[in-house]
Coordinates of C-alpha atoms in Angstrom, one line a residue:
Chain A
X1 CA -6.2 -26.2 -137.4
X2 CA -4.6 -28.4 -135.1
X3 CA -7.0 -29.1 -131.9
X4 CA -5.8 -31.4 -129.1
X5 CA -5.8 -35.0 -131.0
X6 CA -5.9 -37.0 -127.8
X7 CA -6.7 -37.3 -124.0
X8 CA -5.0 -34.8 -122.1
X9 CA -2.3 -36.3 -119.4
X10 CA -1.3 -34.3 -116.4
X11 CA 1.9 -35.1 -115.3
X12 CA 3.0 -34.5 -111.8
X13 CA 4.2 -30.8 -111.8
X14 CA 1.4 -29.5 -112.7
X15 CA 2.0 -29.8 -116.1
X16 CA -0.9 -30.6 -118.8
X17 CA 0.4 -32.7 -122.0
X18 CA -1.5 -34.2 -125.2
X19 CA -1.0 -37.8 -125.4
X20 CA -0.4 -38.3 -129.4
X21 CA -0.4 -41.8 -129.3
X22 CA -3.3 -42.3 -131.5
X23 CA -2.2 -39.7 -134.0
X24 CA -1.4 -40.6 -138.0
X25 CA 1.9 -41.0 -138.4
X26 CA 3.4 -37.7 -140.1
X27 CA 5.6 -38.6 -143.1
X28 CA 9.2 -37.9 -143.0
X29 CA 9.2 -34.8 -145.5
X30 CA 6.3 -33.3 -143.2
X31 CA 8.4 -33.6 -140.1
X32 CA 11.5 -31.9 -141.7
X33 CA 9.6 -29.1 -142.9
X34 CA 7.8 -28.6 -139.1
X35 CA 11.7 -28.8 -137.4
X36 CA 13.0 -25.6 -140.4
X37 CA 10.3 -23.6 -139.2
X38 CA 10.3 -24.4 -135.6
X39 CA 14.1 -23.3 -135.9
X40 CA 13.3 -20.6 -137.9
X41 CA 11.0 -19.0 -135.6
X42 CA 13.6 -19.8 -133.0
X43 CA 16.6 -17.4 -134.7
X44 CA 13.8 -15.3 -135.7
X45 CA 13.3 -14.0 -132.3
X46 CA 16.5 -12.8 -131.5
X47 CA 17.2 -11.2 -134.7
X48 CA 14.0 -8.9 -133.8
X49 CA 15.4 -8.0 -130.5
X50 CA 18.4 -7.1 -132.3
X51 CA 16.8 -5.3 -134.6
X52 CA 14.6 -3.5 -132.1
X53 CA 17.9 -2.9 -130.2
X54 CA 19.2 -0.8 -133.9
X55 CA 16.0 1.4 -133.9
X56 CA 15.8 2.4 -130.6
X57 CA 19.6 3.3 -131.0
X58 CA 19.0 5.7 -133.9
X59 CA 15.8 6.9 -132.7
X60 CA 16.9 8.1 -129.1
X61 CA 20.1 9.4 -127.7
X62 CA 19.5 7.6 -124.7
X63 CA 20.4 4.1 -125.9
X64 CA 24.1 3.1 -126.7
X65 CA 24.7 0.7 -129.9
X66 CA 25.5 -2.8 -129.6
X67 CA 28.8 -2.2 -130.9
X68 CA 29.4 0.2 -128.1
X69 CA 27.4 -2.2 -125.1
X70 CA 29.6 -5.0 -126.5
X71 CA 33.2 -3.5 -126.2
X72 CA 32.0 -1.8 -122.7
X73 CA 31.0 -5.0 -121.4
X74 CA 34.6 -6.8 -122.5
X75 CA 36.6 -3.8 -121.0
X76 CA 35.0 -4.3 -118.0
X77 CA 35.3 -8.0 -118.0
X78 CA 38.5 -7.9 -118.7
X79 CA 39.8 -5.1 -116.2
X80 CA 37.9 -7.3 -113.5
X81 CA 36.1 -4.4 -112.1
X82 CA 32.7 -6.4 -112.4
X83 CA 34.1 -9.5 -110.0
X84 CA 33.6 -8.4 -106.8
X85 CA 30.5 -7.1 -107.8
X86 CA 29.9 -10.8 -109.3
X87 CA 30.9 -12.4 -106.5
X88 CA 28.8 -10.5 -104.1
X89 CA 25.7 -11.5 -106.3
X90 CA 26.7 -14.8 -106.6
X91 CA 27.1 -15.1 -102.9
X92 CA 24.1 -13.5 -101.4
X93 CA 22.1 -16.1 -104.4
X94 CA 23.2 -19.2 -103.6
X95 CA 23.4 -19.0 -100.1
X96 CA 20.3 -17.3 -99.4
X97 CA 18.8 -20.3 -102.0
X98 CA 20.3 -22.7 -99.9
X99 CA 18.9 -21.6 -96.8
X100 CA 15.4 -21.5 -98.7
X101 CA 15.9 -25.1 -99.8
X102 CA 17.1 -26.2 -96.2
X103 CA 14.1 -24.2 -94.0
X104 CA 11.6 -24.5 -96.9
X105 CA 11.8 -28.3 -98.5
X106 CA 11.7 -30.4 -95.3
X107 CA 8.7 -27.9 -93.8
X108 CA 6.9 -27.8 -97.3
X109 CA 6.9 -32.3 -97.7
X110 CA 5.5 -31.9 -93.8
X111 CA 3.0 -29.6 -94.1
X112 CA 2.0 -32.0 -97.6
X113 CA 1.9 -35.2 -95.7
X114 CA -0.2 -33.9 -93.2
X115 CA -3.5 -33.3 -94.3
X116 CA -4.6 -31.0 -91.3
X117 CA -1.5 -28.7 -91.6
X118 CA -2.1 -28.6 -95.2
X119 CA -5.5 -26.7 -94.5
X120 CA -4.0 -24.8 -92.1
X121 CA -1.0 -23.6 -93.8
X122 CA -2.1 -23.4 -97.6
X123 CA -3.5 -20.2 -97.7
X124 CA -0.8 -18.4 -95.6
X125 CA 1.5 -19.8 -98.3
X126 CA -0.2 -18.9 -101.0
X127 CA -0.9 -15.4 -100.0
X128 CA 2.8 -15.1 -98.7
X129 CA 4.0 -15.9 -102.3
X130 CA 1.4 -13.2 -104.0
X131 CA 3.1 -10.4 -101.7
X132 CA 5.9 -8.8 -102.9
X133 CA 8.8 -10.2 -100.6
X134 CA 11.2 -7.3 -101.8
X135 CA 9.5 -4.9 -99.7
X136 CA 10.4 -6.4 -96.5
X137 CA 14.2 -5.2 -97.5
X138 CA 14.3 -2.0 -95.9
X139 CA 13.1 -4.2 -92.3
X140 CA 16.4 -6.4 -92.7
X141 CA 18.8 -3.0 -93.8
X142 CA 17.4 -1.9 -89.9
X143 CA 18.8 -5.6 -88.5
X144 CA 21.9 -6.2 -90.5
X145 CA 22.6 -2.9 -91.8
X146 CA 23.1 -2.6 -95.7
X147 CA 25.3 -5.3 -96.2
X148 CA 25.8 -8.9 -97.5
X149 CA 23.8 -10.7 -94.7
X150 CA 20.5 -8.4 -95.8
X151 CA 20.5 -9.1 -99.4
X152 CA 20.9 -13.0 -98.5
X153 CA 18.0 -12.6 -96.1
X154 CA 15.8 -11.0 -99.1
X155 CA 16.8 -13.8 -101.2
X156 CA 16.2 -16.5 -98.7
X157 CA 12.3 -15.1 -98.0
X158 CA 12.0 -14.9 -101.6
X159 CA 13.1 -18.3 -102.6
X160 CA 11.1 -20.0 -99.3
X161 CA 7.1 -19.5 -100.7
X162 CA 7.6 -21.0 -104.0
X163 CA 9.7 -23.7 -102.6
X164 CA 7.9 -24.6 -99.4
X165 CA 4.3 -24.3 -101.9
X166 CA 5.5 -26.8 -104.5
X167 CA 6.8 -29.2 -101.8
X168 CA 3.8 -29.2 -100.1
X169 CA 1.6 -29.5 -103.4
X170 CA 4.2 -32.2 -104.8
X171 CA 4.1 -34.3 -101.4
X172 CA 0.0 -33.5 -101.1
X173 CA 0.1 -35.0 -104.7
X174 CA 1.5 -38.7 -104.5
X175 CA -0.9 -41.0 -105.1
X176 CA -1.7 -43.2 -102.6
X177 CA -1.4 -46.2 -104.2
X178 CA 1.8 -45.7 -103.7
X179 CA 2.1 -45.8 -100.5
X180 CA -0.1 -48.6 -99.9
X181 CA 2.2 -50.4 -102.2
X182 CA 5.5 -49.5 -99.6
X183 CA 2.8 -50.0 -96.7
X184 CA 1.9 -53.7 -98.6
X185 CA 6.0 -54.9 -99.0
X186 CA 6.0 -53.8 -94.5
X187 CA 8.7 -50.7 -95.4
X188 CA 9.5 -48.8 -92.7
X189 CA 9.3 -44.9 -92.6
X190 CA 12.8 -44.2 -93.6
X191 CA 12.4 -46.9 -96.9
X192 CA 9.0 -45.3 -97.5
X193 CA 10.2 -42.2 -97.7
X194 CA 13.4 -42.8 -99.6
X195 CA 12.0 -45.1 -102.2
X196 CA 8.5 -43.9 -102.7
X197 CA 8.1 -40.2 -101.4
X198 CA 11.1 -38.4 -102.8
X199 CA 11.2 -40.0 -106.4
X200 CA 7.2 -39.6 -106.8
X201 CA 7.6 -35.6 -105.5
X202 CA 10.8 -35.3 -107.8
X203 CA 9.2 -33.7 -110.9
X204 CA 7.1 -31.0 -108.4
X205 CA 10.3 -30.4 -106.0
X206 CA 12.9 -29.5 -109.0
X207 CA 10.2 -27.3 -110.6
X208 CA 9.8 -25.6 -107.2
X209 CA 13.9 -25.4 -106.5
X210 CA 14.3 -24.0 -110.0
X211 CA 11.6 -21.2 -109.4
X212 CA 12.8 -20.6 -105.9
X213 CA 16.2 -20.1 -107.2
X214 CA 15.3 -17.3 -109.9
X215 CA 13.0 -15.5 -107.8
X216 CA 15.9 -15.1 -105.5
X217 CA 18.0 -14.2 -107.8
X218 CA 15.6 -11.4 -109.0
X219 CA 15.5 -10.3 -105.7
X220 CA 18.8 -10.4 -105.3
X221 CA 19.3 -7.9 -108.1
X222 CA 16.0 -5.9 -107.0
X223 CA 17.7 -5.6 -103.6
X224 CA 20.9 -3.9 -105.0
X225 CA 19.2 -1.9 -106.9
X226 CA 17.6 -0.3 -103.9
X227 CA 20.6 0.2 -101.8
X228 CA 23.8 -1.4 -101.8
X229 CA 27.4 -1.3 -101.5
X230 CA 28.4 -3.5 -104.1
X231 CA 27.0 -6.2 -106.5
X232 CA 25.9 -6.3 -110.3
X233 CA 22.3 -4.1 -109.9
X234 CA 24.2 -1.7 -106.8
X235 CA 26.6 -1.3 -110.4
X236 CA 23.7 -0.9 -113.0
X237 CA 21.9 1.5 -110.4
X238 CA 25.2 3.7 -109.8
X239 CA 25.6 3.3 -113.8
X240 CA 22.1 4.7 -113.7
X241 CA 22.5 7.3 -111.8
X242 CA 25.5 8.4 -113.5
X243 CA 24.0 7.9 -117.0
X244 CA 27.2 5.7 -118.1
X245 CA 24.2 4.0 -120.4
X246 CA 26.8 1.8 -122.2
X247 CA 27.8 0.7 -119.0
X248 CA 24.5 0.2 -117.9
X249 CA 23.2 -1.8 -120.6
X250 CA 26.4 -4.0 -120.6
X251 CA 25.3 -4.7 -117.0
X252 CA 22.0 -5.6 -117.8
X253 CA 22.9 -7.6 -120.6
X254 CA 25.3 -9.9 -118.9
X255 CA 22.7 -10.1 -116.2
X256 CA 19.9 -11.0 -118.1
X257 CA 22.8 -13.4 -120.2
X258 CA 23.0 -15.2 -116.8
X259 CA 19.8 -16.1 -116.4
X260 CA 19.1 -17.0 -119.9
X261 CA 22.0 -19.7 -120.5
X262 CA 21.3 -21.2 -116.8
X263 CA 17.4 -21.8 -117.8
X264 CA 18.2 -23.4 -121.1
X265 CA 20.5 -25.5 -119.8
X266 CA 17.9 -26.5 -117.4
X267 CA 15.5 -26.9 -119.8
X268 CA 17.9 -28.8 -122.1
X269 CA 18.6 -31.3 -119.4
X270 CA 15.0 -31.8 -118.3
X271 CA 14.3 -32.2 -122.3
X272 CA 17.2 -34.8 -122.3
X273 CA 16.4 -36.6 -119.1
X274 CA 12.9 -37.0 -120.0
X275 CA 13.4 -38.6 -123.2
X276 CA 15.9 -41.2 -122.3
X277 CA 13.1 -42.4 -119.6
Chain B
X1 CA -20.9 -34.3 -82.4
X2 CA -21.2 -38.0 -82.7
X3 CA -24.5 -39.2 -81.5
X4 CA -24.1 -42.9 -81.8
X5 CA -27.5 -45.0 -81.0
X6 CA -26.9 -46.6 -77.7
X7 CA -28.8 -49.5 -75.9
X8 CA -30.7 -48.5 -73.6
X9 CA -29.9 -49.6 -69.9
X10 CA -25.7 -49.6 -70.9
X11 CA -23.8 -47.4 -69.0
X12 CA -22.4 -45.3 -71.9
X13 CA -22.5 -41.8 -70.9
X14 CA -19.3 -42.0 -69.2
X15 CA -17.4 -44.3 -71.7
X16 CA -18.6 -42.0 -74.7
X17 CA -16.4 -39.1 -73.1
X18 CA -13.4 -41.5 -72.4
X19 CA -13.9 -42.9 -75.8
X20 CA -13.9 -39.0 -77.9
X21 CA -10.7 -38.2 -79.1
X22 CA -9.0 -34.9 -79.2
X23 CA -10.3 -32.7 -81.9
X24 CA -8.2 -30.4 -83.4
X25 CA -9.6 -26.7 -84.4
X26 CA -11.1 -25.9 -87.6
X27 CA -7.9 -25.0 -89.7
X28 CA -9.4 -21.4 -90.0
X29 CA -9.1 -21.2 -86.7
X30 CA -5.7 -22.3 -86.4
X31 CA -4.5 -20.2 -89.3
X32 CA -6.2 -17.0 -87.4
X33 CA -4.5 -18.0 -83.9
X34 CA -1.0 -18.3 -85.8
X35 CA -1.7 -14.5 -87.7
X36 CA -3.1 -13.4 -84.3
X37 CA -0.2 -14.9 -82.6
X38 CA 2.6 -13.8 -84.8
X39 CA 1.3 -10.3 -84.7
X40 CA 1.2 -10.5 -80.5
X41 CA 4.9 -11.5 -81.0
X42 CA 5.4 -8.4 -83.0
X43 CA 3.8 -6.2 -80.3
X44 CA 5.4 -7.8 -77.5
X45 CA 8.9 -7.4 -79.0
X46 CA 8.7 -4.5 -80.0
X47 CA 7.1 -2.7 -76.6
X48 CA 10.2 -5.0 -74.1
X49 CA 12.5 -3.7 -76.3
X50 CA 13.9 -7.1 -77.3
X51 CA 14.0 -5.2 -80.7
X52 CA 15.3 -1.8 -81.0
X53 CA 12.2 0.1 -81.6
X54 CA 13.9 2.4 -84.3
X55 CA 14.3 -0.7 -86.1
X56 CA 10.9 -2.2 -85.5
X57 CA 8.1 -0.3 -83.9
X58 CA 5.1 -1.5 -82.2
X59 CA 2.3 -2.7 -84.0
X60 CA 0.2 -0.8 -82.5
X61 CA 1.7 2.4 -83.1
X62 CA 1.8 1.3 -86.9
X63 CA -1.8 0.8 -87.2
X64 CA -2.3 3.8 -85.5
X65 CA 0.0 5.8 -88.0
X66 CA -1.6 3.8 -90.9
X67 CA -4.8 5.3 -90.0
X68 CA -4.0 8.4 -90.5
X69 CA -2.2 7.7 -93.6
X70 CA -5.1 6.3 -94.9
X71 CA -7.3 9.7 -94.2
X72 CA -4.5 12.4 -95.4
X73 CA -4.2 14.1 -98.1
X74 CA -1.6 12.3 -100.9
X75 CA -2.9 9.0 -99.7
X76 CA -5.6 8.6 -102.9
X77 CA -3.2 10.1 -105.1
X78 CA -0.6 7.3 -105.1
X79 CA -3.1 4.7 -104.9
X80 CA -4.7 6.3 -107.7
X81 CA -1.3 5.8 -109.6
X82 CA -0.5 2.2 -108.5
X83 CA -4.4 1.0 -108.9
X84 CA -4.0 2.3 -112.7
X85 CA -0.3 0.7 -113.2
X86 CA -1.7 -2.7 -112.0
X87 CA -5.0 -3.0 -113.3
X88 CA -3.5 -1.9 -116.9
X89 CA -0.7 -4.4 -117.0
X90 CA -3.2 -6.9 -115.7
X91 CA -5.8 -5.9 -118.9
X92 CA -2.9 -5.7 -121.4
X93 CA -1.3 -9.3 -119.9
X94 CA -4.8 -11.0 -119.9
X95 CA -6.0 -10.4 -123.7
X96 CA -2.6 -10.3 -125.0
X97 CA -2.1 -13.7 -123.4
X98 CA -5.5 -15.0 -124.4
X99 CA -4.3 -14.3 -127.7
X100 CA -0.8 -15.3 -127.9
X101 CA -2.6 -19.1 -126.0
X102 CA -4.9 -19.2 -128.7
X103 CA -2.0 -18.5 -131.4
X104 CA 0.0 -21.3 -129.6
X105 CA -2.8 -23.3 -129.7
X106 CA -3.4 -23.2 -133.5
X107 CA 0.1 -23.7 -134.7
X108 CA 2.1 -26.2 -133.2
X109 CA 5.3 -24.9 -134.5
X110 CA 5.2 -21.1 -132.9
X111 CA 4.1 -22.8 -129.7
X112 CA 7.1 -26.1 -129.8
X113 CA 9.6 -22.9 -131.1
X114 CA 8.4 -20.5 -128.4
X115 CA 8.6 -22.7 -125.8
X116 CA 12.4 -22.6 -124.7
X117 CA 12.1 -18.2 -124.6
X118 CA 8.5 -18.7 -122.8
X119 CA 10.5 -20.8 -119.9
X120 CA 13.3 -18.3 -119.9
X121 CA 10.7 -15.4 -119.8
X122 CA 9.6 -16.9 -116.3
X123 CA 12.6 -17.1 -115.1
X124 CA 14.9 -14.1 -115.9
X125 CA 14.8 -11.0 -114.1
X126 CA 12.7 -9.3 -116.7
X127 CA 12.8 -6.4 -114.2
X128 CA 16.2 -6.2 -114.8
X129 CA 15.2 -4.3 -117.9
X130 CA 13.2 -1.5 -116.0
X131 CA 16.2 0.8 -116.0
X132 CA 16.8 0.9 -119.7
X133 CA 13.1 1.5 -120.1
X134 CA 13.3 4.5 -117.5
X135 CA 16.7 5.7 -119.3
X136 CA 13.9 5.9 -122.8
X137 CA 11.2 7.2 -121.6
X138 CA 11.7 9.0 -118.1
X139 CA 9.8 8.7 -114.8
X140 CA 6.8 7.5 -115.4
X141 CA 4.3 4.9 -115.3
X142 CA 4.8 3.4 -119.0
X143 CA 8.2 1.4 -118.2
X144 CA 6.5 -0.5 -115.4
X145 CA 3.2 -1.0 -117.3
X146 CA 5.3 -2.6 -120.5
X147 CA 7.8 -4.6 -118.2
X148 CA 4.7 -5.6 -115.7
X149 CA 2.7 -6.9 -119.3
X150 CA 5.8 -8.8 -120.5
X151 CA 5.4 -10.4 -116.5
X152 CA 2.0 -11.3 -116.8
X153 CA 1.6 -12.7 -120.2
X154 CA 3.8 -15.5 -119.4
X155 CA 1.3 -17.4 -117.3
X156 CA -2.0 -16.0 -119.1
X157 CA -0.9 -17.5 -122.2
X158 CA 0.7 -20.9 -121.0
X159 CA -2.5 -21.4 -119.5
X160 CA -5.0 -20.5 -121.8
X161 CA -2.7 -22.8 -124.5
X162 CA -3.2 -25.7 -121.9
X163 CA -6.6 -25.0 -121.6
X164 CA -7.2 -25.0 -124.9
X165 CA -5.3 -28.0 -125.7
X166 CA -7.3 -29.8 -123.3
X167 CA -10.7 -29.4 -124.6
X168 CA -11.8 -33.0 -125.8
X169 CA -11.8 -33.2 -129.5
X170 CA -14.9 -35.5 -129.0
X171 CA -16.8 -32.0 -127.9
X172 CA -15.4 -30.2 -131.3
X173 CA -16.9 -33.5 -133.5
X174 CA -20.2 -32.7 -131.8
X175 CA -19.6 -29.1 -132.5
X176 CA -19.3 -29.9 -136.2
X177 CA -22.2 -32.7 -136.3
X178 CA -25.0 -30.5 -134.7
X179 CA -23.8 -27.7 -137.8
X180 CA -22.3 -25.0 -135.3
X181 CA -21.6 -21.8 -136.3
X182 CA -18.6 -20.5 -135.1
X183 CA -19.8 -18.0 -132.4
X184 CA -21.7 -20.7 -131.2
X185 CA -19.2 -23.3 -131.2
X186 CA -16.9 -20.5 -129.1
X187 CA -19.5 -19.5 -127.0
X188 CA -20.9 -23.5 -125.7
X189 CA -18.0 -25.6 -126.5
X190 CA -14.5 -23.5 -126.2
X191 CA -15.3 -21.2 -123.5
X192 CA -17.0 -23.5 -120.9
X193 CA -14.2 -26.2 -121.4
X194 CA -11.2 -24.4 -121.2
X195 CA -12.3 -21.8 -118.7
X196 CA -11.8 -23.6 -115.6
X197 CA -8.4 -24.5 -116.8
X198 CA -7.2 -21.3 -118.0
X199 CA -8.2 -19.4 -114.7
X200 CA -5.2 -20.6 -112.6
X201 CA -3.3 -18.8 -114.8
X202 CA -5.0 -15.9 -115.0
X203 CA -4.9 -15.6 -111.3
X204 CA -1.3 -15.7 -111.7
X205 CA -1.2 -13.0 -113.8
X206 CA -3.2 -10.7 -111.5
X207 CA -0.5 -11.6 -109.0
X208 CA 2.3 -11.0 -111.2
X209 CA 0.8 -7.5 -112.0
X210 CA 0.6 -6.7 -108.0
X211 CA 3.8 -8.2 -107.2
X212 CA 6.1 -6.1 -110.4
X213 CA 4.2 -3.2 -110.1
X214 CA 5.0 -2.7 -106.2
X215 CA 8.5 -4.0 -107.1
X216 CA 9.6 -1.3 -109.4
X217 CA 7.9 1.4 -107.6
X218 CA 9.9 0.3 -104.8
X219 CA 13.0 0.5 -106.8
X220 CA 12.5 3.8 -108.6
X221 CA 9.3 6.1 -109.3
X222 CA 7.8 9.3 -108.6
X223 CA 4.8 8.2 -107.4
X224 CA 2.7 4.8 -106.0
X225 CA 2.4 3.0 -102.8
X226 CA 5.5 1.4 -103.2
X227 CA 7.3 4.4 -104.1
X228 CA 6.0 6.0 -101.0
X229 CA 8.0 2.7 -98.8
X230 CA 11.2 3.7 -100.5
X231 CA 10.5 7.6 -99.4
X232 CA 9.7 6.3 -96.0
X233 CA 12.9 4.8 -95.4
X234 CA 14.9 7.3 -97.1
X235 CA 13.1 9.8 -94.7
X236 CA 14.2 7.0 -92.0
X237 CA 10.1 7.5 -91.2
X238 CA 9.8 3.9 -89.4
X239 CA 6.3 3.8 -88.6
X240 CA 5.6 5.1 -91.8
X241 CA 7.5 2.9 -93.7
X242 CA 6.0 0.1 -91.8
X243 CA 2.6 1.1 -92.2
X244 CA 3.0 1.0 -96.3
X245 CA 4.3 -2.5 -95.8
X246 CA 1.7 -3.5 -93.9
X247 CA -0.8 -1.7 -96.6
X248 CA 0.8 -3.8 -99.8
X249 CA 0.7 -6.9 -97.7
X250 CA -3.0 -6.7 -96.9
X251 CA -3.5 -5.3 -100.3
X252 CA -1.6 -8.6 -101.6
X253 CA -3.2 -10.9 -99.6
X254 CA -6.9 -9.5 -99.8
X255 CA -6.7 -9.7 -103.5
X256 CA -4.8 -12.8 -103.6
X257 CA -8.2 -14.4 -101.4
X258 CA -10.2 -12.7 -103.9
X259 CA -9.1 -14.3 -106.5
X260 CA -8.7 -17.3 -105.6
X261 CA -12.5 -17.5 -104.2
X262 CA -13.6 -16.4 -107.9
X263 CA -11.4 -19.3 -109.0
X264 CA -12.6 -21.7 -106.6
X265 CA -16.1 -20.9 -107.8
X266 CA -15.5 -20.8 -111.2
X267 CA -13.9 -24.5 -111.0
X268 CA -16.8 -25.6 -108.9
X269 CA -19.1 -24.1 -111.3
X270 CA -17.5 -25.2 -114.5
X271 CA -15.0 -28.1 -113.9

């Protein structure tokens, strides 16, 4: 049984780790065998999804083989059908994200600095982020119509409660040593700021941006979904509707794809960055 | 306020005024003049007409029409049906992340291996799966109960794992030098230390629950409050419409307070 073997360190972020400093050294054959089966239980998982994805084919009509999902998705790669569709996504994403980051960061580090406003504004965040933001898509179809300028407005409401929260908690959270030290070496705002602010709030603001952005992007596809003219969950819902299930699941799979390879690569990098410190 | 002992004989009524500084209101208060406020803004643009009041009615004429929502007929019915998707997603999410914590807690390698699909879990649009799950099994509460679970365990188990981790091994020796049985060494040790830490997470679980479960209804369903937003506007039933948004919001918010109250106690209590 492995309990914690060491006092527990909270990083910034929110995050609780074991410090294992005072742990006996595992021998070298002990580590080898703990990496086969971490990677084992790693490849494990997907070959049970597979798997699961081969019974529910022969079990119900309804669900297309892999074989079949995989050649639909290539043909309509290939006959660039999906790119509009893509790029619409895409779009309405990273825009509305941006305009998240641009409203929400710079309001969320004020509201944290200021220990009033803090009071004042925490629980409006808060409950603001436990309210499902999708529902006030229907509101923007009656400004803007169903179009492009709607679906980045969902996205941008979505993105702006986790953002503007996790600034706020990140620039709440900096320890005022800190700043006493900038306030001790006579630094102006702007150097304060720059040099003692931003890096100490770095860990809390990336985790925030990184959940802003796929919360967006869910809503982005949640958005479609409901009603749109074009974009990759406007296609999986008209592929719904239609019961073109290879399609459909071809869909889903590159959008689920999507999200997948950008968090690892996230993840990777933080793992990376984090160990070179 | 500030009842400072004075000298007797020195002028200080007058300089104590001068000398108070401008207090701000309690931030309740503020927060309540900003909801106040912004809902003022509402009613006043939507009565000028400086919004088209097909697009946005009154408030007042919402509240009014949610009144009578609330008293007719179907009302109980589909809050019947969305009260039963979230509270069992929330009941499946919470032990099944309790468990899968306690499992991450034990084994170090299913928890270090887990880790990178855990993160991903957070993060991808797991309700993208919702159609494929509807295309299965029809229209019915199961796909958003499964796909709501999946939501919800995330944080429950994360959590409870951290929690867990947490506890000091110096309270397990002690544990094991006073001759605990198990149930007792669960009961005083585990419980009261990793409780305070694991309820964060299980408040974001209950929120996860509210916020897929009105999510898919929204999308597609045959029944539920958030079903009953997407009738509204196909309808093109404004006030209506409005008045279920307003419903899910105070729902959302009431039970977000809620919870976090029991958490705040609970960490008071415990911590």
């Amino acid at each position: 049984m492995t309990a914690a073997a060491g006092p527990v360190v909270e990083r910034s972020g929110g995050s609780v780790e074991v410090d294992r400093s005072d742990e006996r050294p595992r021998s070298r054959t002990r580590i080898r065998r703990a990496t086969v089966l971490v990677w084992g239980i790693r490849l494990a998982v997907p070959l049970l999804l597979l798997a699961a994805w081969v019974v529910a084919d022969r079990t119900s009509d309804l669900v297309p083989g892999i074989s079949a999902t995989v050649s639909s998705l290539r043909e309509q790669l290939a006959s660039g059908e999906l790119t509009p569709h893509i790029r619409s996504t895409m779009h309405a994403s990273l825009v509305g994200f941006a305009l998240a980051v641009v409203i929400g960061a710079p309001l969320g580090f004020a509201l944290g600095r200021s220990p009033y406003w803090y009071k004042v504004s925490e629980p409006l965040i808060a409950s603001g982020y436990a309210v499902p933001r999708i529902i006030i898509y229907p509101v923007l179809i009656g400004f803007w119509g169903v179009t492009l300028r709607s679906k980045t407005g969902v996205v941008a409401i979505s993105a702006f409660f986790p953002i503007v929260f996790l600034c706020m908690s990140g620039a709440r959270g900096v320890a005022p040593v800190l700043v006493n030290l900038g306030r001790s070496m006579s630094m102006n705002r702007r150097q304060t700021v720059l040099k003692i602010i931003l890096p100490a709030t770095a860990p809390t603001v990336m985790f925030g941006l990184r959940l802003g952005f796929s919360i967006g992007f869910v809503g982005v596809i949640l958005a479609e979904m409901f009603a749109a003219t074009e974009g990759l969950g406007a296609v999986v819902a008209d592929d719904y509707g239609l019961l073109r299930l290879p399609q459909m699941f071809a869909v889903i799979a590159l959008i689920a794809g999507f999200a997948f390879v950008v968090n690892i690569t996230l993840w990777v990098l933080r793992r990376l960055a984090t160990t070179v410190e | 306020m500030t009842e400072t002992a004075v000298p007797p004989g020195v002028g200080t009524r007058r300089r104590r005024s001068l000398r108070r500084r401008a207090v701000p209101p309690p931030p309740w208060l503020t927060r309540l003049l900003i909801v106040v406020g912004a809902l003022g803004l509402w009613e006043w643009a939507a009565r000028t007409e400086r919004v088209d009041r097909l697009t946005v009615p009154p408030a007042s004429s919402v509240f009014a029409e949610l009144d009578d929502i609330v008293t007719s007929d179907g009302f109980m019915m589909h809050v019947e049906r969305t009260a039963f998707e979230i509270f069992m997603a929330f009941g499946f999410g919470l032990v099944g992340g309790i468990l899968l914590g306690v499992v991450f807690w034990k084994s170090r390698a299913a928890s270090e291996a887990l880790e990178p699909f855990l993160i991903t879990l957070y993060a991808m649009p797991t309700l993208v799966f919702y159609p494929i799950l509807l295309a299965m099994t029809g229209l019915n509460a199961g796909p958003i109960i499964v796909i709501t679970v999946v939501f919800a365990i995330v944080p429950v188990a994360m959590n409870t794992m951290n929690a867990l981790r947490s506890i000091s091994p110096i309270l397990l020796h002690l544990a094991a030098s006073l001759g605990m049985s198990s149930r007792q060494r669960v009961l005083k040790i585990i419980l009261p230390a990793a409780t305070p830490i694991a309820v964060p997470g299980v408040k974001l679980g209950f929120i996860y629950a509210v916020v897929g479960t009105i999510a898919m209804e929204f999308i597609l369903a045959n029944r539920g409050i958030g079903y009953m937003i997407n009738l509204t506007y196909g309808n093109f039933d404004v006030v209506d419409m409005f008045a279920y948004i307003v419903l899910v919001i105070a729902f959302a918010v009431a039970s977000n307070s809620v919870m976090s109250a029991i958490e705040r106690k609970i960490r008071r209590d415990m911590l």
